[in-house]
PDB file of C-alpha atoms and ligand atoms in Angstrom:
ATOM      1  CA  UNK A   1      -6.938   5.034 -33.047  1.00  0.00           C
ATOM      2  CA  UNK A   2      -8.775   4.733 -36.540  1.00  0.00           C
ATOM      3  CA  UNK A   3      -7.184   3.673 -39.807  1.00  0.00           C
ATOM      4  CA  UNK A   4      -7.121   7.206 -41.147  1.00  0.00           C
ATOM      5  CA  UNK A   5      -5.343   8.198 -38.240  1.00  0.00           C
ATOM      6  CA  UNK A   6      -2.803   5.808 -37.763  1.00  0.00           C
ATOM      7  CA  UNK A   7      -2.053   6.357 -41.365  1.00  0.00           C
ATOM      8  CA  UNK A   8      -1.572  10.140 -40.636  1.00  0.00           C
ATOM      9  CA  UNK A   9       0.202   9.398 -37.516  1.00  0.00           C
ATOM     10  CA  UNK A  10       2.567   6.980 -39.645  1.00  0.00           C
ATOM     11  CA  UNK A  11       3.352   9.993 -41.537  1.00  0.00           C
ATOM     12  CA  UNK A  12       4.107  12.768 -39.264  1.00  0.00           C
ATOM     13  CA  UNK A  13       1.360  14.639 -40.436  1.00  0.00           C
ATOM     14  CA  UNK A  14      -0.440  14.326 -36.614  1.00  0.00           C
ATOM     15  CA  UNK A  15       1.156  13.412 -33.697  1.00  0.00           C
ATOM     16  CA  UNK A  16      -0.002  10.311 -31.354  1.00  0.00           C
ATOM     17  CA  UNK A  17      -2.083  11.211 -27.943  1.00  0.00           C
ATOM     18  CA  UNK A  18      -0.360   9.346 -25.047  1.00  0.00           C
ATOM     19  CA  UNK A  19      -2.032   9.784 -21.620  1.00  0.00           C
ATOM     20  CA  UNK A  20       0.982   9.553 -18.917  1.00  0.00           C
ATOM     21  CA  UNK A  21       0.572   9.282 -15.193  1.00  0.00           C
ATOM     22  CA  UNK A  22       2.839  11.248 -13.388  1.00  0.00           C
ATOM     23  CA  UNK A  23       3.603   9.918  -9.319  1.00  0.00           C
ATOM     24  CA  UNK A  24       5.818  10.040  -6.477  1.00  0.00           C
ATOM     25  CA  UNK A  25       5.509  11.933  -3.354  1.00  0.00           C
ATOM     26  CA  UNK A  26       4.577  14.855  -2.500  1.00  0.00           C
ATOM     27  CA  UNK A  27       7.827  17.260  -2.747  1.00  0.00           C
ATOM     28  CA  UNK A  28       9.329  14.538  -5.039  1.00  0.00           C
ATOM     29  CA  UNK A  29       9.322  17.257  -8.041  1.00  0.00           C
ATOM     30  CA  UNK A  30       6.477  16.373 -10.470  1.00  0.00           C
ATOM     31  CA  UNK A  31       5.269  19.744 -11.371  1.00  0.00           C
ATOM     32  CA  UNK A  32       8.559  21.108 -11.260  1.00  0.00           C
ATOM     33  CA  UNK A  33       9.240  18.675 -14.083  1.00  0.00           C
ATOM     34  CA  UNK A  34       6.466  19.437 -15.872  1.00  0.00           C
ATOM     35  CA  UNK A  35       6.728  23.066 -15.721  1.00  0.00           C
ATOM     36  CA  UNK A  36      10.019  22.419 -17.468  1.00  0.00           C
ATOM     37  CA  UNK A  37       8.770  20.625 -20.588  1.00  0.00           C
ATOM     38  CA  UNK A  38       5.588  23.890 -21.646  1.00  0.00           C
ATOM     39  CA  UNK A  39       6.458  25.030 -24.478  1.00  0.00           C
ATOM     40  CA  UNK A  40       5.546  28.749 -23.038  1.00  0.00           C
ATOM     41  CA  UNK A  41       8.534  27.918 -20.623  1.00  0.00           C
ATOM     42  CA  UNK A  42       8.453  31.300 -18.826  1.00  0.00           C
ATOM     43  CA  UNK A  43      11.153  31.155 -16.267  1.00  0.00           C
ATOM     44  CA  UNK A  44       9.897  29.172 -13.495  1.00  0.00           C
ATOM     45  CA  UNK A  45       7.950  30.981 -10.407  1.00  0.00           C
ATOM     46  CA  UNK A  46       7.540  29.173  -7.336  1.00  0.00           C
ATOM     47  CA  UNK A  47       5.887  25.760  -7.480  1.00  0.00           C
ATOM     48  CA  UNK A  48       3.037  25.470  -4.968  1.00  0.00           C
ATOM     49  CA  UNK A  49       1.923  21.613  -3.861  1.00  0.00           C
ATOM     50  CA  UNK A  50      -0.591  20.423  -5.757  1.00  0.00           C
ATOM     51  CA  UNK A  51      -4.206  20.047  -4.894  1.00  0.00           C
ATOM     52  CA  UNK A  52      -5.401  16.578  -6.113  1.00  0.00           C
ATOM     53  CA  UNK A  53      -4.186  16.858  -9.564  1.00  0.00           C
ATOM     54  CA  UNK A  54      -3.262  19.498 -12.752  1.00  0.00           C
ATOM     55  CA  UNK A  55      -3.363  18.061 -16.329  1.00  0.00           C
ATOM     56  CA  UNK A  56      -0.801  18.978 -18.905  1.00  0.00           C
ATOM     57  CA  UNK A  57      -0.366  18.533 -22.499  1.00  0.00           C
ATOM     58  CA  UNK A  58       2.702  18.834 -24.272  1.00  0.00           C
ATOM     59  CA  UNK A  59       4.371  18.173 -27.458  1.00  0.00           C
ATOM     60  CA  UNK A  60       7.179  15.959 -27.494  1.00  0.00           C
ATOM     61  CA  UNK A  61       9.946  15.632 -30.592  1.00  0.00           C
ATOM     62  CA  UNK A  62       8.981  11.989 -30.718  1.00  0.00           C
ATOM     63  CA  UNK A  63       5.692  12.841 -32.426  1.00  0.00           C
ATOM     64  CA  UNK A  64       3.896  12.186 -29.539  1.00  0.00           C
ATOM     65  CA  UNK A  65       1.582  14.483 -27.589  1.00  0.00           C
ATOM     66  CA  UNK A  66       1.848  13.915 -23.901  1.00  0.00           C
ATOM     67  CA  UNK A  67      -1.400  14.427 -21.707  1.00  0.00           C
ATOM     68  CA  UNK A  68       0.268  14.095 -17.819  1.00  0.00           C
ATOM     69  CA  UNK A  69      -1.861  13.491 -15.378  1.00  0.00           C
ATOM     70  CA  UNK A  70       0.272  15.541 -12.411  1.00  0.00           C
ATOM     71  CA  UNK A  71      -0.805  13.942  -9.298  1.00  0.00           C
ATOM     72  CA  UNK A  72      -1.180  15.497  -5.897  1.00  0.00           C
ATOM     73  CA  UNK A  73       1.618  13.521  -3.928  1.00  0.00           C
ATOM     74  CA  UNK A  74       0.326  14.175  -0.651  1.00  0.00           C
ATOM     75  CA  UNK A  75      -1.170  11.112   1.804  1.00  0.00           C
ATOM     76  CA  UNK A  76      -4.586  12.395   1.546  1.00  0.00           C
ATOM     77  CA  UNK A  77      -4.864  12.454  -2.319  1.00  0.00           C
ATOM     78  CA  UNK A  78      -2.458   8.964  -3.192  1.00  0.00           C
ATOM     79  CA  UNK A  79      -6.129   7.355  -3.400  1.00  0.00           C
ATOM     80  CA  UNK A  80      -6.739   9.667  -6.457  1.00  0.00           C
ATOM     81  CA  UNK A  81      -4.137   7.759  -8.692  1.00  0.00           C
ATOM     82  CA  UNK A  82      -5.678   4.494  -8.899  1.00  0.00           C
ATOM     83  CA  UNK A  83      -8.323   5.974 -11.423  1.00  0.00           C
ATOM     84  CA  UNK A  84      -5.885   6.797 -13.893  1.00  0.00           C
ATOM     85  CA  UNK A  85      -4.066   2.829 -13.885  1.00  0.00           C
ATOM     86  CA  UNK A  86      -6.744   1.689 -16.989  1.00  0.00           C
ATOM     87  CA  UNK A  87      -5.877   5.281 -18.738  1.00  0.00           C
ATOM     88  CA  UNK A  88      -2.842   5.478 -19.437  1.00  0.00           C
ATOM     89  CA  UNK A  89      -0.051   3.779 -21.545  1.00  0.00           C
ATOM     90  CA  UNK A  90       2.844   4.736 -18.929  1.00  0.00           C
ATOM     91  CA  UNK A  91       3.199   5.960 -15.793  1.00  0.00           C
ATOM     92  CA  UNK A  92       6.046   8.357 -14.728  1.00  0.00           C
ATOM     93  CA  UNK A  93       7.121   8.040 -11.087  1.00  0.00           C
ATOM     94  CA  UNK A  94       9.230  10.484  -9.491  1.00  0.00           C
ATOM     95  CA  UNK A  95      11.378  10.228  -6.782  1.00  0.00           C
ATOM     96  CA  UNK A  96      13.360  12.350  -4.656  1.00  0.00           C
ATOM     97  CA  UNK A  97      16.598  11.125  -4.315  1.00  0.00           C
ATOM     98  CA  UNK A  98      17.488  13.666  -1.674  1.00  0.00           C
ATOM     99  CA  UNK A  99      14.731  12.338   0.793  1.00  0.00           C
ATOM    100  CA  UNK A 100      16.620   9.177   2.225  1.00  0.00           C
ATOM    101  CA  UNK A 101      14.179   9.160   5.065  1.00  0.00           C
ATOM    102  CA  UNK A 102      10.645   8.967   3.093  1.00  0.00           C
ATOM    103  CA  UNK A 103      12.840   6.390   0.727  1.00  0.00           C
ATOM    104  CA  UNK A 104      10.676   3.392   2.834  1.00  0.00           C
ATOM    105  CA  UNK A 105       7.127   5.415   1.894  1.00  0.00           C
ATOM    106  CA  UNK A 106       7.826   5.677  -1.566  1.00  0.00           C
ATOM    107  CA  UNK A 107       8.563   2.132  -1.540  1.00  0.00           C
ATOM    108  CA  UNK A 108       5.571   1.093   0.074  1.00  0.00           C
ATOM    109  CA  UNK A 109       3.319   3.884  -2.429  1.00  0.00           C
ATOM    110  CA  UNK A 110       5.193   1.864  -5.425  1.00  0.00           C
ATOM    111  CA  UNK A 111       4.302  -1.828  -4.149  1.00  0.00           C
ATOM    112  CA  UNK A 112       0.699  -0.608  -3.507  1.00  0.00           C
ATOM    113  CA  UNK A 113       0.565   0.596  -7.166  1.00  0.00           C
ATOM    114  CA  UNK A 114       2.179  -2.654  -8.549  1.00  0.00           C
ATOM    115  CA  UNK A 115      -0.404  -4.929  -6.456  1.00  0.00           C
ATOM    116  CA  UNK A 116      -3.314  -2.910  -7.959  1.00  0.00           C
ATOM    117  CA  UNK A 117      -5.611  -5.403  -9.900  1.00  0.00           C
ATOM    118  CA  UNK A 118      -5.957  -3.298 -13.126  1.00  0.00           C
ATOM    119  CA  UNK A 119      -1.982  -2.586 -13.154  1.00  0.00           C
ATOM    120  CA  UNK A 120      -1.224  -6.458 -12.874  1.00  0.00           C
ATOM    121  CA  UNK A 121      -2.922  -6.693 -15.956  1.00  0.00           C
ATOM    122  CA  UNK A 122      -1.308  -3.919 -17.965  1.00  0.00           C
ATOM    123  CA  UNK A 123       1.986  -4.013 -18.287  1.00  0.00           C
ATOM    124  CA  UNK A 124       2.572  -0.258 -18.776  1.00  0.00           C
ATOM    125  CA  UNK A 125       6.294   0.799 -18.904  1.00  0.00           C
ATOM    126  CA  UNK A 126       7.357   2.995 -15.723  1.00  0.00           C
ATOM    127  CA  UNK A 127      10.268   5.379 -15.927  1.00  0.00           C
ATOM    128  CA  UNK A 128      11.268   6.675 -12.400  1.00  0.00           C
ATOM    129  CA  UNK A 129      13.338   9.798 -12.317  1.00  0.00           C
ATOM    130  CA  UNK A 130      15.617  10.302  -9.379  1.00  0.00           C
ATOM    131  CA  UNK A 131      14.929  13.520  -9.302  1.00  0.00           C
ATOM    132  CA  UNK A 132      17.484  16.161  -7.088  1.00  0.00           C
ATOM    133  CA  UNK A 133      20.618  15.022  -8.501  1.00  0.00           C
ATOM    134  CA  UNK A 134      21.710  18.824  -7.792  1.00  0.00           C
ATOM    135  CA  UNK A 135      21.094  17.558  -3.710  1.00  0.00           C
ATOM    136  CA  UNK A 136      24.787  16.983  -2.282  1.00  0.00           C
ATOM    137  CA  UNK A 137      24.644  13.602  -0.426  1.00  0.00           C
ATOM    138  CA  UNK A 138      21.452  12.482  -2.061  1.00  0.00           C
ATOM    139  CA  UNK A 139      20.843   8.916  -3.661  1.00  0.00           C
ATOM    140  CA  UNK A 140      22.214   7.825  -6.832  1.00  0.00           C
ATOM    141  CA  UNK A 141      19.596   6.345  -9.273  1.00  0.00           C
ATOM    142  CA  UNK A 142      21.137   2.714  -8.106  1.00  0.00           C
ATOM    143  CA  UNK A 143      20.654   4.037  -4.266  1.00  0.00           C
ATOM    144  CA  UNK A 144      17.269   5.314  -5.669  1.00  0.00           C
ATOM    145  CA  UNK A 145      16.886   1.447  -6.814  1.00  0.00           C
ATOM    146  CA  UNK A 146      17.351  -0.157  -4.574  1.00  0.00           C
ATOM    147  CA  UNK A 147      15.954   1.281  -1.561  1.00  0.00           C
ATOM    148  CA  UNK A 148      12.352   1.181  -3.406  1.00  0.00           C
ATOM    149  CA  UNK A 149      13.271  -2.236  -4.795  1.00  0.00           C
ATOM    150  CA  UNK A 150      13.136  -1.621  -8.511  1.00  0.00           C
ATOM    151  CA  UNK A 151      14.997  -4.677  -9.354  1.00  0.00           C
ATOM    152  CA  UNK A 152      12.256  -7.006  -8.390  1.00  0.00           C
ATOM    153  CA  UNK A 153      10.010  -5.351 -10.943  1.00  0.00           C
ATOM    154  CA  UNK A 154      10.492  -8.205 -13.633  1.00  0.00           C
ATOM    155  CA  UNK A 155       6.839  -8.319 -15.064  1.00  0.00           C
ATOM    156  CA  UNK A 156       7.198  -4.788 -17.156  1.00  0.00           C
ATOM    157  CA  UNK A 157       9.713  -2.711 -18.810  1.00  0.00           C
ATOM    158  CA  UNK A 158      11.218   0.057 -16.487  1.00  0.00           C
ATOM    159  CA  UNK A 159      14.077   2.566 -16.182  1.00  0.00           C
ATOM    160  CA  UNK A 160      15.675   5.247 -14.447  1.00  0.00           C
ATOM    161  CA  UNK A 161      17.057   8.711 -15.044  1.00  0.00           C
ATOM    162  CA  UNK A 162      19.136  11.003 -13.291  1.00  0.00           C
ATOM    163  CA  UNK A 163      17.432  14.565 -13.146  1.00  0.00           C
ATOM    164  CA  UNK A 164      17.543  18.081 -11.969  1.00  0.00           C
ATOM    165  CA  UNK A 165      13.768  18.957 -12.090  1.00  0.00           C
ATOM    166  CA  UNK A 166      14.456  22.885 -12.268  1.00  0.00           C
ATOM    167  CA  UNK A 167      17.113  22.287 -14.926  1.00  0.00           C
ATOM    168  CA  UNK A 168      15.136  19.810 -16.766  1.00  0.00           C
ATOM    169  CA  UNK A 169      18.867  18.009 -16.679  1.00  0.00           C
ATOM    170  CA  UNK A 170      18.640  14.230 -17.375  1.00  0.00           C
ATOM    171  CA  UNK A 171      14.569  14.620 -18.290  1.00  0.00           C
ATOM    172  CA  UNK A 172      15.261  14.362 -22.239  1.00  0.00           C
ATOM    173  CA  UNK A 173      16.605  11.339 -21.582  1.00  0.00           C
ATOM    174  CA  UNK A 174      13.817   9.466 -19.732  1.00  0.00           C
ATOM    175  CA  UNK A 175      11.315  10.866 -22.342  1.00  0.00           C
ATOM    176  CA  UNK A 176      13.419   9.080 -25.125  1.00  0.00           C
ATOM    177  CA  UNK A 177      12.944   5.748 -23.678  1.00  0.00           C
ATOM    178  CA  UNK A 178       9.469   6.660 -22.926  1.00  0.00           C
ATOM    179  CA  UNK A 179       8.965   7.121 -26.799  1.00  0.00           C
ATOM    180  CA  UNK A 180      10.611   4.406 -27.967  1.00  0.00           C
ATOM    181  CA  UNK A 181       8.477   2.405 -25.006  1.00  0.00           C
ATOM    182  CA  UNK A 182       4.993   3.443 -26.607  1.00  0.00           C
ATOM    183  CA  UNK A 183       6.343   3.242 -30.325  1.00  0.00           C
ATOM    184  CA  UNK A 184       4.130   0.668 -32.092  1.00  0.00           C
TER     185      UNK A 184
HETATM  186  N1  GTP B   1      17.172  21.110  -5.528  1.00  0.00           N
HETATM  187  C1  GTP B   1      16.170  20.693  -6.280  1.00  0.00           C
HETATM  188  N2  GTP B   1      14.919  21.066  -5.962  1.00  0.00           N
HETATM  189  C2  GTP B   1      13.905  20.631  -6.761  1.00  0.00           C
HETATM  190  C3  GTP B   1      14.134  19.823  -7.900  1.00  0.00           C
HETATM  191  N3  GTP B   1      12.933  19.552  -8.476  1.00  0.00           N
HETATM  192  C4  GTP B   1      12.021  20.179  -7.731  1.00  0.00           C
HETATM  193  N4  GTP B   1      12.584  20.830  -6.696  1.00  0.00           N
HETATM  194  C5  GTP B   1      11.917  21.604  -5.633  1.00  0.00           C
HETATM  195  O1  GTP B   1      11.140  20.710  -4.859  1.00  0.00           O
HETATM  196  C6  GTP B   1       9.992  21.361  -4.350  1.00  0.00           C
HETATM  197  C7  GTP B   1       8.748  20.551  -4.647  1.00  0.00           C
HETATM  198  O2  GTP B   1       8.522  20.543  -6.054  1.00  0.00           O
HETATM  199  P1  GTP B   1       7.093  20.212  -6.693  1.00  0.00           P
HETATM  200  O3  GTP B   1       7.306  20.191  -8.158  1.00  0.00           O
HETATM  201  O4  GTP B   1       6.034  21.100  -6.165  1.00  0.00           O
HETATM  202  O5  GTP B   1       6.847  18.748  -6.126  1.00  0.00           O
HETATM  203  P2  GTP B   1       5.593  17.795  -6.427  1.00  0.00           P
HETATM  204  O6  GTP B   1       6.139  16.424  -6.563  1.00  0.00           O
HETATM  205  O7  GTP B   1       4.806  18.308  -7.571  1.00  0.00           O
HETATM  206  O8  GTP B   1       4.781  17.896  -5.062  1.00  0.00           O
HETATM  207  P3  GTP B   1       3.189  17.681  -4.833  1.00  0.00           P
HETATM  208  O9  GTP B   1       2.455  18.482  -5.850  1.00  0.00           O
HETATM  209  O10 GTP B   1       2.951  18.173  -3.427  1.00  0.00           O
HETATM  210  O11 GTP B   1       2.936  16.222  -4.946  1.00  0.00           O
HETATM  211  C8  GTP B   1       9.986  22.762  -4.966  1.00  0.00           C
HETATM  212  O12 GTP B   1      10.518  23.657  -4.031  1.00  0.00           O
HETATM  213  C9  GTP B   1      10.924  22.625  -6.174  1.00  0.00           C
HETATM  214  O13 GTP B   1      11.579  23.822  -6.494  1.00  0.00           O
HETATM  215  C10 GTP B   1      15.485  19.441  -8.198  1.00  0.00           C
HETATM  216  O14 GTP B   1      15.792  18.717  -9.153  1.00  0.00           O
HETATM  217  N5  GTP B   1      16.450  19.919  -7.356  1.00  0.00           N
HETATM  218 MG1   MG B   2       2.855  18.931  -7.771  1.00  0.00          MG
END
């Protein structure tokens, strides 16, 4: 960012670009998420999987302007978000804390993202929603923790949120930390 920029940013009279990587399964909840946070917020329609990826842009209250990289979560297209790792200043990783049985995949997706060459070297902040909270007999965020071994993470700043992707419940909250994570 220029001078002139920064100076305008400084003052709230332009908001700060942040490009955000949004991950996590496929079914996990991404879009749903992100459907929740457009400002044209029609009531939601059905969310259909998405094919390789959908960009979104978004105002936050922060005075930040989110451009989310929504990535297909499906096996085929996981390869797609390793061209985004030296693009973006934080990734968003979603999980779905009512799929105990995938729990060991998402684990594996996350390690495979962490190993990545250009990610060892920028230490980007990751927020991980557990997303479903609404799911009787789902995971709690510490469940959600510690079955994709969060707590080993030690080399960046991380955190994780309760949410209800349709009700956009608990998502306000991640996005706070997020902005005070990319304030400088
Ligand atoms: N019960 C419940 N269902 C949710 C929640 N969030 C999303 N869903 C549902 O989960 C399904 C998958 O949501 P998507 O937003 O398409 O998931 P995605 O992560 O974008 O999936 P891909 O695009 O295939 O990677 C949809 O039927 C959503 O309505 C939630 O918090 N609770
Ligand atoms: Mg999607």
């Amino acid at each position: 960012m220029g001078l002139w920029s920064s100076f305008l940013t400084s003052l709230g009279i332009i908001k700060r670009k942040v490009n955000i990587l949004l991950v996590g399964l496929d079914n996990a909840g991404k879009s749903t998420i992100i459907n929740g946070l457009k400002v044209s917020a029609v009531p939601q329609t059905e969310v259909v999987p998405t094919v390789g990826f959908n960009v979104e842009t978004f105002s936050t209250q922060h005075r930040l302007t989110f451009t989310v990289f929504d990535m297909s979560g499906q096996g085929k297209y996981r390869d797609l978000w390793e061209y985004y790792y030296p693009d973006v200043e934080a990734i968003v990783f979603v999980i779905d804390a009512s799929d105990k049985i995938r729990a060991c995949v998402a684990r594996d997706e996350l390690e495979t993202m962490l190993q990545n060459k250009v990610l060892r070297d920028r230490k980007i902040p990751i927020l991980f929603f557990a997303n479903k909270m609404d799911v009787e007999g789902g995971m709690s965020p510490s469940e959600c923790s510690g079955a994709l071994g969060l707590e080993e993470i030690k080399d960046r700043n991380w955190t994780i949120c309760a949410t209800n992707g349709i009700t956009g419940q608990g998502v306000g909250v991640g996005l706070d930390w997020l902005a005070e994570e990319l304030k400088y």
